[in-house]
Amino acid sequence: MSRSSEEVLLIVNHVRQKKTDGTMYLMGERLAWMPGGKDTFTISHLYADIKSQKISPDTKDKVQLQLVFNDGGANTFHFNNPEGRPAMIKDRDSVKEILQQLLPKFKRKISSELEEKNKILQENPEIFQLYKDLVVSQVISAEEFWSTISNKLASSSKVSTPNQTVGVSPAFLADIKPQSDGCNGLKYNLTADIIESIFKTYPMVRKKHAESVPHQLTESEFWTRFFQSHYFHRDRMNVGNKDLFSDCAKNDEEEMKEEMSKQVKNPMMDLTTISDNSLGEEYRVISEGGARKSANQINVSMIKRFNHHSTMVLKASVKSLPSTSTDEPPHKKRIIQEMIQFEDLEEESKKDSVSLRLDKMERYLHGPTPVTACRYTSSQTVLHASQTVNNDINTWSLDFNNILTGNSAVGVLGELSPGGALMQGTSHQQLHQMIPKDIQQEIRQQYSALCELLRHFWNCFPVSSKFLEEKVVKMRSTLERFQLAKLNPLKDKLNENHYNINLMGHLEDMLSAAYTKFDTWQMKKKTKR
């Protein structure tokens, strides 16, 4: 049976699958089927795995519902209510309507997550390599990998680029083209996007939908009444009081009156203040308001509907934008100031200068006085110094007593030569010339992967909760698996090439530090007990 935490939305009996009778269960996140006489589900499909649903035509004897999955597979259910064909169709339509509401939600959620993850892997080669080293090799699970990577990148992207919601097409109702069902009726095909556009444009319809579906009406009955209502056709006929949507039109009128009563925030765009006036010298008052009003009375309802549509779309877009109330008043004042001021007509502003106060005018005019305390050298002193230098140069002789002996010099040169005592572990070649590029790339990849695992490990300290305690134990075993699966084969590969330098030394030091920290924490935990 289903888990206790699952919400069962619908139970339909007499549903056959491969000639076996059973019961269908529609729950919060999956659809399941249980054979008759058993207490376990033999079929269970997540809504996220279902691509679409298909129903059998009315001309077919069997009343069937087919589920098409994302992997290309399909599963068909046969509704076999003993009360007759109308009961079969009713059961199938009830399942179809619930799936019609749930499938777009799960499909949009899964597709958006996959698109975000694919985008992250395509734009970040290092993260893609980490994914291959850690997830593909089953060192850690995909959920653990994305729990930190995706959150970090998502937070940075949210700061840089704000979300932008999709607008409402002005002709979305015209795009709903009804088809004839062959019985003097019309059939509307509504998608999730069209329904969302209707809800955005007419908020009262959303409210009616929440109140009526599924308590009073089914999904199909609600939309049938909507398209049959006077509210949808209010441009062609008067609104009746018995209509389900009669109060929606009244609410629209009240909203428009409320919007008209509000003052326009930008006075330069207030069109209500613009009016033609014929008052003046030798002119009489010509009032054409009554005739103009009566002439346009036929189109008033259509104009009101257009204005209401534009108002609701603008209100929806304003709500989605972040609030910047603190910056709005200075911005508005600056716009109005730019509109009403012209630089060419302004007078030249005189800048107030600060007067200079001087105690002694002579210091300002002549500048600072130089310091005269200098030491002068006579010409005789210069000649005497020159003669002394010449005598020292002429009488200079070589002194070999303090020079290094030949044997010592040869010994020093030998120690400083490649292979000498002072040159152990060095070579005239640089490291990137000694190590092949494929080995360098592999070492970089393993180094990056180990750093990512160690970051998860060190984030667990201090261990202050049960969750962190379980995670640090799990990360210790993960590090051991990574060392056995990745680092040890790489170390053996490097030993086969007989490199003089220990290229794995730093990786081993980082691992030993993590192991020491874990052992110390475990010993402290045992002593506390």
Coordinates of C-alpha atoms in Angstrom, one line a residue:
M1 CA 0.0 0.0 0.0
S2 CA 1.1 3.6 -0.2
R3 CA 3.2 5.2 2.4
S4 CA 1.5 7.0 5.3
S5 CA 3.0 10.4 4.3
E6 CA 1.6 10.2 0.7
E7 CA -1.6 12.1 -0.1
V8 CA -4.1 10.0 -2.1
L9 CA -5.9 12.3 -4.6
L10 CA -8.1 9.7 -6.3
I11 CA -8.9 6.0 -6.2
V12 CA -10.5 4.4 -9.2
N13 CA -11.7 0.8 -9.1
H14 CA -12.3 -1.7 -12.0
V15 CA -9.1 -0.6 -13.9
R16 CA -7.7 -3.4 -16.0
Q17 CA -4.0 -3.7 -16.9
K18 CA -3.0 -6.6 -19.3
K19 CA -6.3 -8.4 -18.7
T20 CA -5.9 -8.2 -14.9
D21 CA -8.4 -6.3 -12.8
G22 CA -7.2 -3.9 -10.2
T23 CA -7.4 -0.4 -8.6
M24 CA -5.6 2.8 -9.7
Y25 CA -4.3 5.3 -7.1
L26 CA -3.4 8.9 -8.0
M27 CA -1.1 10.3 -5.2
G28 CA 0.8 13.5 -4.7
E29 CA 3.9 12.5 -6.8
R30 CA 3.1 9.3 -8.5
L31 CA 0.4 7.1 -10.1
A32 CA 0.2 3.5 -8.9
W33 CA -1.9 0.4 -9.7
M34 CA -2.7 -2.6 -7.4
P35 CA -4.0 -5.9 -8.7
G36 CA -7.2 -7.2 -7.1
G37 CA -6.7 -9.3 -4.0
K38 CA -3.2 -8.0 -3.2
D39 CA -2.0 -5.3 -0.9
T40 CA 1.1 -4.1 -2.8
F41 CA 1.6 -2.0 -5.9
T42 CA 2.9 -3.8 -8.9
I43 CA 3.0 -0.6 -11.1
S44 CA 4.2 2.8 -9.9
H45 CA 5.1 5.7 -12.1
L46 CA 6.3 9.1 -11.0
Y47 CA 4.6 12.1 -12.6
A48 CA 8.1 13.4 -13.5
D49 CA 8.7 10.3 -15.7
I50 CA 5.4 10.7 -17.6
K51 CA 5.7 12.6 -20.9
S52 CA 2.1 12.7 -22.0
Q53 CA -1.2 10.9 -21.8
K54 CA -3.5 9.6 -24.6
I55 CA -7.1 8.6 -24.5
S56 CA -9.0 6.2 -26.8
P57 CA -11.4 7.8 -29.3
D58 CA -15.1 7.7 -28.6
T59 CA -15.7 5.4 -31.6
K60 CA -13.6 2.6 -30.0
D61 CA -15.4 0.0 -27.8
K62 CA -12.8 0.0 -25.1
V63 CA -12.3 3.1 -22.8
Q64 CA -8.6 3.3 -22.4
L65 CA -5.9 5.7 -21.1
Q66 CA -2.3 5.4 -22.3
L67 CA 0.7 6.9 -20.4
V68 CA 3.7 7.8 -22.6
F69 CA 7.0 8.0 -20.7
N70 CA 10.2 10.1 -21.2
D71 CA 12.2 7.0 -22.1
G72 CA 9.9 6.1 -25.0
G73 CA 7.9 3.4 -23.2
A74 CA 4.1 3.4 -22.6
N75 CA 1.5 1.7 -20.4
T76 CA -2.2 1.3 -21.2
F77 CA -5.0 1.0 -18.6
H78 CA -8.5 -0.2 -19.5
F79 CA -11.4 1.1 -17.5
N80 CA -14.0 -1.6 -17.0
N81 CA -16.7 -0.2 -14.7
P82 CA -19.6 -2.7 -14.6
E83 CA -22.2 0.1 -14.5
G84 CA -21.7 0.8 -18.2
R85 CA -19.9 2.9 -20.7
P86 CA -20.9 6.3 -19.2
A87 CA -19.3 5.3 -15.9
M88 CA -16.2 4.1 -17.7
I89 CA -15.8 7.4 -19.5
K90 CA -16.4 9.3 -16.2
D91 CA -13.7 7.3 -14.4
R92 CA -11.2 7.9 -17.3
D93 CA -12.0 11.6 -17.5
S94 CA -11.5 12.1 -13.8
V95 CA -8.0 10.5 -14.0
K96 CA -7.2 12.5 -17.2
E97 CA -8.2 15.8 -15.5
I98 CA -6.0 15.3 -12.5
L99 CA -3.1 14.2 -14.7
Q100 CA -3.7 17.3 -16.8
Q101 CA -3.2 19.5 -13.8
L102 CA -0.2 17.6 -12.3
L103 CA 2.0 16.7 -15.3
P104 CA 2.9 20.3 -16.4
K105 CA 4.0 21.1 -12.8
F106 CA 6.4 18.2 -12.5
K107 CA 7.5 18.4 -16.1
R108 CA 8.4 22.1 -15.7
K109 CA 10.2 21.5 -12.4
I110 CA 12.3 18.6 -13.7
S111 CA 13.2 20.2 -17.1
S112 CA 14.2 23.5 -15.4
E113 CA 16.5 21.6 -13.0
L114 CA 18.1 19.5 -15.8
E115 CA 18.6 22.6 -18.0
E116 CA 20.3 24.4 -15.1
K117 CA 22.6 21.5 -14.4
N118 CA 23.5 21.0 -18.0
K119 CA 24.2 24.7 -18.3
I120 CA 26.5 24.6 -15.3
L121 CA 28.4 21.6 -16.7
Q122 CA 28.8 23.2 -20.1
E123 CA 30.0 26.5 -18.8
N124 CA 32.4 25.2 -16.2
P125 CA 34.9 22.6 -17.5
E126 CA 36.4 22.1 -14.0
I127 CA 33.0 21.3 -12.5
F128 CA 32.3 18.9 -15.4
Q129 CA 35.6 17.1 -14.7
L130 CA 34.8 16.9 -11.0
Y131 CA 31.4 15.4 -11.9
K132 CA 33.1 12.7 -13.9
D133 CA 35.8 12.0 -11.3
L134 CA 33.4 11.9 -8.3
V135 CA 29.9 11.0 -9.5
V136 CA 30.6 8.9 -12.6
S137 CA 33.2 6.8 -10.7
Q138 CA 30.6 6.5 -7.8
V139 CA 32.8 8.0 -5.2
I140 CA 29.9 10.3 -4.1
S141 CA 26.2 10.4 -5.1
A142 CA 24.8 13.0 -7.6
E143 CA 22.6 14.5 -4.9
E144 CA 25.7 15.2 -2.6
F145 CA 27.6 16.7 -5.5
W146 CA 24.8 19.1 -6.6
S147 CA 23.8 20.0 -3.0
T148 CA 26.8 22.3 -2.8
I149 CA 27.8 23.1 -6.4
S150 CA 24.3 24.1 -7.7
N151 CA 23.5 26.1 -4.6
K152 CA 26.7 28.1 -4.8
L153 CA 26.3 28.9 -8.5
A154 CA 22.6 29.5 -8.2
S155 CA 23.1 32.1 -5.4
S156 CA 25.7 33.9 -7.5
S157 CA 23.5 33.9 -10.6
K158 CA 20.5 35.2 -8.6
V159 CA 22.6 38.2 -7.5
S160 CA 23.8 39.0 -11.0
T161 CA 20.7 38.4 -13.1
P162 CA 17.2 38.9 -11.7
N163 CA 14.4 36.5 -12.7
Q164 CA 12.2 37.6 -15.6
T165 CA 8.7 36.2 -15.9
V166 CA 7.1 35.5 -19.2
G167 CA 4.5 38.1 -20.2
V168 CA 1.0 37.6 -21.5
S169 CA 0.4 37.6 -25.2
P170 CA -2.2 40.3 -26.1
A171 CA -3.9 37.8 -28.5
F172 CA -3.9 34.7 -26.4
L173 CA -7.7 34.5 -26.4
A174 CA -7.7 34.8 -30.2
D175 CA -5.3 31.9 -30.4
I176 CA -7.8 29.6 -28.7
K177 CA -9.5 28.3 -31.8
P178 CA -12.5 26.0 -31.0
Q179 CA -13.1 22.9 -33.1
S180 CA -16.4 21.4 -34.0
D181 CA -17.1 18.1 -32.2
G182 CA -19.6 17.0 -34.9
C183 CA -22.6 17.4 -32.6
N184 CA -23.3 21.1 -33.0
G185 CA -20.8 21.8 -30.2
L186 CA -17.4 23.4 -29.9
K187 CA -14.3 21.8 -28.4
Y188 CA -11.5 24.0 -26.8
N189 CA -8.0 22.7 -26.4
L190 CA -6.5 24.4 -23.4
T191 CA -2.8 24.2 -22.5
A192 CA -1.2 25.0 -19.1
D193 CA 0.3 28.3 -20.6
I194 CA -3.2 29.4 -21.9
I195 CA -4.7 28.7 -18.5
E196 CA -2.0 30.6 -16.7
S197 CA -2.5 33.6 -19.1
I198 CA -6.2 33.6 -18.4
F199 CA -5.5 33.6 -14.6
K200 CA -3.0 36.5 -15.0
T201 CA -5.4 38.6 -17.1
Y202 CA -8.5 37.8 -15.0
P203 CA -7.6 37.3 -11.4
M204 CA -11.3 36.7 -10.5
V205 CA -11.3 33.6 -12.7
R206 CA -8.4 32.2 -10.7
K207 CA -10.4 32.8 -7.5
K208 CA -13.5 31.1 -9.0
H209 CA -11.3 28.2 -10.1
A210 CA -9.9 27.8 -6.6
E211 CA -13.4 27.9 -5.1
S212 CA -15.1 25.6 -7.5
V213 CA -12.6 23.0 -8.6
P214 CA -12.7 20.2 -7.7
H215 CA -15.2 20.7 -4.9
Q216 CA -18.2 21.8 -6.9
L217 CA -17.1 21.3 -10.6
T218 CA -14.6 19.3 -12.5
E219 CA -11.9 20.9 -14.5
S220 CA -13.6 20.4 -17.8
E221 CA -17.0 21.6 -16.5
F222 CA -15.4 24.8 -15.1
W223 CA -13.8 25.8 -18.4
T224 CA -17.0 24.8 -20.3
R225 CA -19.0 27.2 -18.1
F226 CA -16.3 29.9 -18.6
F227 CA -16.5 29.8 -22.4
Q228 CA -20.3 29.6 -22.2
S229 CA -20.5 32.4 -19.7
H230 CA -21.7 36.0 -20.3
Y231 CA -18.3 37.1 -18.8
F232 CA -16.4 35.7 -21.7
H233 CA -19.0 37.1 -24.2
R234 CA -19.7 40.3 -22.3
D235 CA -18.8 42.4 -25.4
R236 CA -21.7 40.9 -27.3
M237 CA -24.5 40.6 -24.6
N238 CA -25.5 41.8 -21.2
V239 CA -24.3 40.1 -18.0
G240 CA -26.9 38.0 -16.3
N241 CA -27.3 37.5 -12.5
K242 CA -27.5 33.7 -12.6
D243 CA -24.1 33.3 -14.3
L244 CA -21.2 31.8 -12.3
F245 CA -19.0 34.7 -13.5
S246 CA -21.5 37.5 -13.1
D247 CA -19.6 39.0 -10.1
C248 CA -16.3 38.9 -12.0
A249 CA -17.5 41.6 -14.4
K250 CA -18.6 43.7 -11.4
N251 CA -15.3 43.3 -9.7
D252 CA -13.5 44.4 -12.9
E253 CA -15.6 47.6 -12.9
E254 CA -14.7 48.3 -9.3
E255 CA -11.0 47.7 -10.1
M256 CA -11.1 50.1 -13.0
K257 CA -12.8 52.8 -10.9
E258 CA -10.1 52.3 -8.3
E259 CA -7.3 52.6 -10.9
M260 CA -8.9 55.7 -12.3
S261 CA -9.2 57.3 -8.9
K262 CA -5.4 56.9 -8.4
Q263 CA -3.3 59.9 -9.3
V264 CA -0.7 59.5 -12.0
K265 CA 2.8 59.3 -10.5
N266 CA 4.5 61.1 -13.4
P267 CA 2.6 64.3 -14.2
M268 CA 4.3 64.6 -17.6
M269 CA 2.3 61.4 -18.6
D270 CA -1.0 62.4 -17.1
L271 CA -3.3 62.4 -20.2
T272 CA -6.4 63.2 -18.1
T273 CA -5.2 66.8 -17.7
I274 CA -5.1 67.4 -21.4
S275 CA -8.4 68.7 -22.9
D276 CA -9.3 71.1 -25.7
N277 CA -10.8 74.4 -24.5
S278 CA -12.3 77.0 -26.8
L279 CA -12.7 79.7 -24.2
G280 CA -11.0 82.9 -25.2
E281 CA -11.6 86.3 -26.6
E282 CA -14.4 86.4 -29.1
Y283 CA -15.0 82.6 -28.7
R284 CA -18.0 80.9 -27.2
V285 CA -18.1 77.7 -25.2
I286 CA -18.7 74.7 -27.5
S287 CA -19.7 71.6 -25.6
E288 CA -19.4 68.5 -27.7
G289 CA -19.1 66.0 -24.8
G290 CA -22.7 64.8 -25.0
A291 CA -22.7 64.1 -28.7
R292 CA -19.3 62.4 -28.6
K293 CA -20.3 60.3 -25.6
S294 CA -23.4 59.1 -27.3
A295 CA -21.6 58.4 -30.6
N296 CA -19.0 56.2 -28.8
Q297 CA -21.4 54.4 -26.5
I298 CA -21.3 51.3 -28.7
N299 CA -17.6 50.9 -28.3
V300 CA -17.4 51.7 -24.6
S301 CA -17.5 48.1 -23.4
M302 CA -14.8 47.0 -25.8
I303 CA -12.5 50.0 -24.8
K304 CA -13.1 49.2 -21.1
R305 CA -12.1 45.6 -21.7
F306 CA -8.9 46.6 -23.5
N307 CA -8.0 49.1 -20.7
H308 CA -8.7 46.5 -18.0
H309 CA -6.5 43.9 -19.9
S310 CA -3.6 46.4 -20.1
T311 CA -4.0 47.4 -16.5
M312 CA -3.9 43.8 -15.2
V313 CA -0.9 42.9 -17.3
L314 CA 1.0 46.0 -16.1
K315 CA 0.1 45.2 -12.5
A316 CA 1.3 41.7 -12.8
S317 CA 4.7 42.8 -14.2
V318 CA 5.1 45.5 -11.5
K319 CA 4.6 42.9 -8.8
S320 CA 7.3 40.6 -10.2
L321 CA 9.9 43.4 -10.0
P322 CA 11.9 43.9 -6.8
S323 CA 10.9 46.8 -4.6
T324 CA 13.1 49.9 -4.9
S325 CA 10.9 52.4 -3.0
T326 CA 13.9 54.1 -1.4
D327 CA 15.3 55.2 -4.8
E328 CA 12.0 56.2 -6.5
P329 CA 11.4 59.7 -5.2
P330 CA 14.8 61.1 -6.2
H331 CA 14.6 59.4 -9.6
K332 CA 11.1 60.9 -10.2
K333 CA 12.2 64.4 -9.1
R334 CA 15.2 64.2 -11.4
I335 CA 13.0 63.2 -14.4
I336 CA 10.6 66.1 -13.7
Q337 CA 13.5 68.5 -13.3
E338 CA 14.9 67.5 -16.7
M339 CA 11.5 68.0 -18.3
I340 CA 10.8 71.5 -17.0
Q341 CA 14.3 73.0 -17.1
F342 CA 16.3 74.1 -20.1
E343 CA 20.0 74.9 -19.8
D344 CA 20.0 77.4 -22.7
L345 CA 17.5 79.6 -20.8
E346 CA 19.2 79.5 -17.5
E347 CA 21.3 82.4 -16.2
E348 CA 25.0 81.8 -15.6
S349 CA 25.4 80.9 -12.0
K350 CA 28.1 82.8 -10.1
K351 CA 30.4 80.6 -8.1
D352 CA 31.3 82.0 -4.6
S353 CA 35.0 82.2 -4.2
V354 CA 36.9 82.0 -0.8
S355 CA 39.0 85.0 0.0
L356 CA 42.7 84.4 0.7
R357 CA 43.9 85.7 4.1
L358 CA 47.7 86.5 4.3
D359 CA 49.6 87.5 7.4
K360 CA 52.7 88.5 5.5
M361 CA 52.4 89.5 1.9
E362 CA 56.2 89.2 1.2
R363 CA 56.3 85.5 1.9
Y364 CA 53.5 84.9 -0.7
L365 CA 55.1 87.1 -3.4
H366 CA 58.8 85.9 -3.0
G367 CA 58.2 82.3 -2.1
P368 CA 60.1 80.3 0.5
T369 CA 63.7 81.5 1.3
P370 CA 66.5 79.0 0.7
V371 CA 68.6 77.6 3.6
T372 CA 72.1 79.2 3.4
A373 CA 73.9 76.8 5.8
C374 CA 76.1 75.1 3.2
R375 CA 79.8 73.8 3.4
Y376 CA 82.2 75.0 0.7
T377 CA 85.4 73.2 -0.4
S378 CA 88.5 75.1 -1.5
S379 CA 90.4 74.4 -4.8
Q380 CA 93.6 73.3 -2.8
T381 CA 91.6 70.6 -1.0
V382 CA 90.3 69.2 -4.3
L383 CA 93.9 69.1 -5.8
H384 CA 95.2 67.3 -2.8
A385 CA 92.5 64.6 -2.9
S386 CA 93.2 64.0 -6.6
Q387 CA 96.9 63.5 -6.1
T388 CA 96.3 61.0 -3.2
V389 CA 94.1 58.8 -5.4
N390 CA 96.6 58.8 -8.2
N391 CA 99.4 57.7 -5.9
D392 CA 97.3 54.8 -4.5
I393 CA 96.6 53.6 -8.0
N394 CA 100.2 53.7 -9.1
T395 CA 101.5 51.9 -6.0
W396 CA 98.8 49.1 -6.0
S397 CA 100.2 45.5 -6.2
L398 CA 98.7 41.9 -6.3
D399 CA 98.3 39.9 -3.0
F400 CA 97.8 36.1 -3.5
N401 CA 97.9 35.1 0.1
N402 CA 94.1 35.5 0.8
I403 CA 92.9 33.6 -2.4
L404 CA 91.2 30.1 -2.3
T405 CA 93.5 27.2 -3.2
G406 CA 93.0 25.2 -6.3
N407 CA 91.9 22.0 -4.6
S408 CA 89.2 23.8 -2.6
A409 CA 87.9 25.5 -5.7
V410 CA 87.6 22.2 -7.6
G411 CA 85.7 20.7 -4.7
V412 CA 83.2 23.5 -4.5
L413 CA 82.6 23.3 -8.3
G414 CA 81.9 19.6 -8.0
E415 CA 79.4 20.1 -5.2
L416 CA 77.5 22.7 -7.2
S417 CA 77.5 20.8 -10.4
P418 CA 74.4 18.6 -11.4
G419 CA 74.6 15.4 -9.3
G420 CA 76.8 17.0 -6.7
A421 CA 76.2 17.0 -2.9
L422 CA 74.5 20.4 -3.0
M423 CA 72.4 19.7 -6.1
Q424 CA 70.5 16.5 -5.0
G425 CA 66.9 16.4 -6.3
T426 CA 67.5 19.1 -8.9
S427 CA 68.0 19.0 -12.6
H428 CA 68.9 21.4 -15.4
Q429 CA 65.4 20.6 -16.8
Q430 CA 62.3 22.3 -15.4
L431 CA 59.5 20.2 -13.9
H432 CA 57.0 20.8 -16.7
Q433 CA 59.6 19.6 -19.2
M434 CA 60.3 16.4 -17.3
I435 CA 56.6 15.3 -16.7
P436 CA 54.4 14.5 -19.8
K437 CA 51.4 16.7 -20.3
D438 CA 48.9 13.8 -19.9
I439 CA 50.4 13.0 -16.5
Q440 CA 50.3 16.7 -15.5
Q441 CA 46.6 16.9 -16.5
E442 CA 45.7 13.7 -14.6
I443 CA 47.5 15.0 -11.4
R444 CA 45.6 18.3 -11.7
Q445 CA 42.3 16.5 -12.0
Q446 CA 42.9 14.3 -9.0
Y447 CA 44.1 17.3 -7.0
S448 CA 41.0 19.2 -7.8
A449 CA 38.7 16.2 -6.9
L450 CA 40.5 15.6 -3.6
C451 CA 40.3 19.3 -2.7
E452 CA 36.5 19.1 -3.3
L453 CA 36.1 16.1 -1.0
L454 CA 38.3 17.6 1.7
R455 CA 36.2 20.8 1.5
H456 CA 33.1 18.7 2.4
F457 CA 35.1 16.9 5.1
W458 CA 36.5 20.0 6.8
N459 CA 33.1 21.8 6.7
C460 CA 31.8 19.1 9.2
F461 CA 34.0 20.6 11.9
P462 CA 33.2 21.4 14.6
V463 CA 30.8 18.4 14.8
S464 CA 27.8 20.0 16.5
S465 CA 24.9 17.9 15.4
K466 CA 23.9 14.4 14.6
F467 CA 23.7 15.2 10.9
L468 CA 27.3 16.5 10.9
E469 CA 28.4 13.4 12.8
E470 CA 27.0 11.1 10.2
K471 CA 28.4 13.2 7.4
V472 CA 32.0 13.2 8.8
V473 CA 31.9 9.4 9.1
K474 CA 30.6 9.1 5.6
M475 CA 33.2 11.5 4.3
R476 CA 36.0 9.5 5.9
S477 CA 34.9 6.4 4.1
T478 CA 34.6 8.4 0.9
L479 CA 38.2 9.6 1.2
E480 CA 39.4 6.1 1.7
R481 CA 37.5 4.9 -1.4
F482 CA 38.9 7.8 -3.4
Q483 CA 42.4 7.0 -2.3
L484 CA 42.0 3.3 -3.3
A485 CA 40.2 4.0 -6.6
K486 CA 42.1 7.1 -7.9
L487 CA 45.2 8.0 -6.0
N488 CA 46.8 4.6 -5.6
P489 CA 46.6 3.7 -9.3
L490 CA 48.1 7.1 -10.1
K491 CA 50.9 6.6 -7.7
D492 CA 51.7 3.2 -9.2
K493 CA 51.7 4.7 -12.6
L494 CA 54.2 7.4 -11.5
N495 CA 56.4 4.8 -9.9
E496 CA 56.6 2.9 -13.1
N497 CA 58.2 6.0 -14.8
H498 CA 60.8 6.3 -12.0
Y499 CA 60.5 10.0 -11.4
N500 CA 63.0 11.5 -8.9
I501 CA 60.4 13.9 -7.5
N502 CA 57.5 12.7 -5.3
L503 CA 54.6 14.2 -7.2
M504 CA 52.0 12.7 -4.8
G505 CA 53.6 14.0 -1.6
H506 CA 51.2 16.9 -1.2
L507 CA 48.1 14.8 -1.9
E508 CA 49.2 12.3 0.7
D509 CA 49.9 15.0 3.3
M510 CA 46.4 16.4 2.9
L511 CA 44.9 13.0 3.3
S512 CA 47.0 12.2 6.4
A513 CA 46.0 15.5 8.0
A514 CA 42.3 14.6 7.4
Y515 CA 42.7 11.1 8.8
T516 CA 44.6 12.5 11.9
K517 CA 41.8 15.0 12.5
F518 CA 39.1 12.3 12.2
D519 CA 41.0 9.9 14.6
T520 CA 41.5 12.8 17.1
W521 CA 37.8 13.6 17.0
Q522 CA 36.8 10.0 17.4
M523 CA 39.1 9.6 20.4
K524 CA 37.7 12.7 22.1
K525 CA 34.2 11.3 21.4
K526 CA 35.0 8.0 23.1
T527 CA 36.6 9.7 26.2
K528 CA 33.4 11.8 26.7
R529 CA 31.4 8.7 26.9

